[in-house]
C-alpha cells in the first residue's frame, strides 16, 4: 500500500498539478491539507476519474483537509471528539472546531489527515489554541489505539520535531514550530505508541517538506520538516520506504510544501 500526505495550499489552484501527480505516483491513500475549499465544492469528480473516493472537510477559508482513497473509505469523521476551535474576533479558544482534521478507515488503516494550527506567536491566544488542539487530538488518538485501531496520522503538524528539522535553529529562536511545548505535544503522540516515519530526502541531507516562497529558499534548501507521518507501531513496522517528493515542489505555481510518500508491505 502506498500512502501520501501533501499540503497543497489550495486544491483548486493546484488541481492540475494534483491530478497529474496522482496519475503518475498512484498512491492508494492521500491526505491533503490546506485545501481552502468548502466540502461540497471539493473536486471529487475529477479525482474519482482516477479511481479515488473522497472525504473532504472544509469551509472555504484558509483551512480544509481531505482524504482520497482507492482502497475503501469508511467510518468518516469530520473532526475528532473534543476538538477545540478558535474565535478570531474574540481571540479565544472555543468548542466550535475549524476544519482541521478528517478521519476514515482505508484498507484497514485508521487514517487521519490533519492540519494543525499555526500558533503564530509565543504567548498569543493562537499559540494556546495550538497546544489545546494537540492535547485533544492526543486523547482522540489514545482512544482509537486502545480500541485496536491501526492509526496513521498524516499532515501538516506545523511543528519541527527536532533542531535537525529546520535549516538553521538560530533563525527560529523565539518562534513557534520549534518550542519545547510544541515538541512535547509531538512527544506525547509518540508516547501513546505512534512512530515518526522519517522520509528520505531526494536531494541533500535534510528531509525538509516545506520551503517559504520568498528569497529562493527552496533552491537554497532553507526549509523545515513539518509535514509528518505518525503511524501506530504495527503500521510503522510495515514501512518499506518513505521519501519527500521534492520534484512536486518545482516548476510553475507549486505549493510551498512537498508530498511525503510512504510505501507499506
Short mmCIF file of N, CA and C in Angstrom, two decimals, residues 114 134 137-139 141-142 145 153 157 184-195 230:
data_model
loop_
_atom_site.label_atom_id
_atom_site.label_comp_id
_atom_site.label_asym_id
_atom_site.label_seq_id
_atom_site.Cartn_x
_atom_site.Cartn_y
_atom_site.Cartn_z
N UNK A 114 -4.51 15.74 8.97
CA UNK A 114 -4.62 16.84 9.93
C UNK A 114 -3.83 18.06 9.47
N UNK A 134 -3.61 20.07 20.02
CA UNK A 134 -2.79 18.86 20.07
C UNK A 134 -3.18 17.98 21.26
N UNK A 137 -6.30 16.19 20.27
CA UNK A 137 -6.02 15.17 19.26
C UNK A 137 -5.34 13.96 19.89
N UNK A 138 -4.46 14.21 20.83
CA UNK A 138 -3.81 13.11 21.53
C UNK A 138 -4.81 12.21 22.24
N UNK A 139 -5.82 12.80 22.85
CA UNK A 139 -6.85 11.99 23.52
C UNK A 139 -7.65 11.17 22.51
N UNK A 141 -6.52 10.08 19.62
CA UNK A 141 -5.63 9.00 19.19
C UNK A 141 -5.54 7.92 20.24
N UNK A 142 -5.43 8.34 21.50
CA UNK A 142 -5.36 7.37 22.60
C UNK A 142 -6.56 6.43 22.56
N UNK A 145 -6.29 3.98 19.57
CA UNK A 145 -5.28 2.95 19.78
C UNK A 145 -5.75 1.92 20.81
N UNK A 153 -1.59 9.04 11.42
CA UNK A 153 -1.90 10.47 11.39
C UNK A 153 -0.90 11.15 10.46
N UNK A 157 1.76 19.23 10.56
CA UNK A 157 1.70 19.34 12.01
C UNK A 157 2.12 20.72 12.49
N UNK A 184 6.90 18.82 22.82
CA UNK A 184 6.34 17.91 23.83
C UNK A 184 4.99 17.36 23.38
N UNK A 185 4.23 18.16 22.63
CA UNK A 185 2.96 17.65 22.09
C UNK A 185 3.21 16.50 21.13
N UNK A 186 4.24 16.61 20.30
CA UNK A 186 4.59 15.50 19.42
C UNK A 186 5.11 14.30 20.22
N UNK A 187 5.91 14.59 21.24
CA UNK A 187 6.41 13.51 22.09
C UNK A 187 5.27 12.78 22.76
N UNK A 188 4.21 13.52 23.09
CA UNK A 188 3.05 12.89 23.70
C UNK A 188 2.38 11.91 22.75
N UNK A 189 2.33 12.24 21.47
CA UNK A 189 1.77 11.31 20.48
C UNK A 189 2.65 10.07 20.36
N UNK A 190 3.94 10.27 20.38
CA UNK A 190 4.84 9.12 20.30
C UNK A 190 4.73 8.26 21.55
N UNK A 191 4.52 8.89 22.69
CA UNK A 191 4.38 8.13 23.94
C UNK A 191 3.14 7.25 23.92
N UNK A 192 2.15 7.63 23.14
CA UNK A 192 0.95 6.81 23.00
C UNK A 192 1.21 5.56 22.16
N UNK A 193 2.29 5.58 21.39
CA UNK A 193 2.61 4.43 20.55
C UNK A 193 2.78 4.74 19.08
N UNK A 194 2.59 6.02 18.70
CA UNK A 194 2.82 6.38 17.30
C UNK A 194 4.32 6.57 17.05
N UNK A 195 4.74 6.26 15.84
CA UNK A 195 6.14 6.42 15.47
C UNK A 195 6.27 7.42 14.33
N UNK A 230 2.80 9.98 11.32
CA UNK A 230 2.90 9.33 12.63
C UNK A 230 2.03 8.08 12.59
#
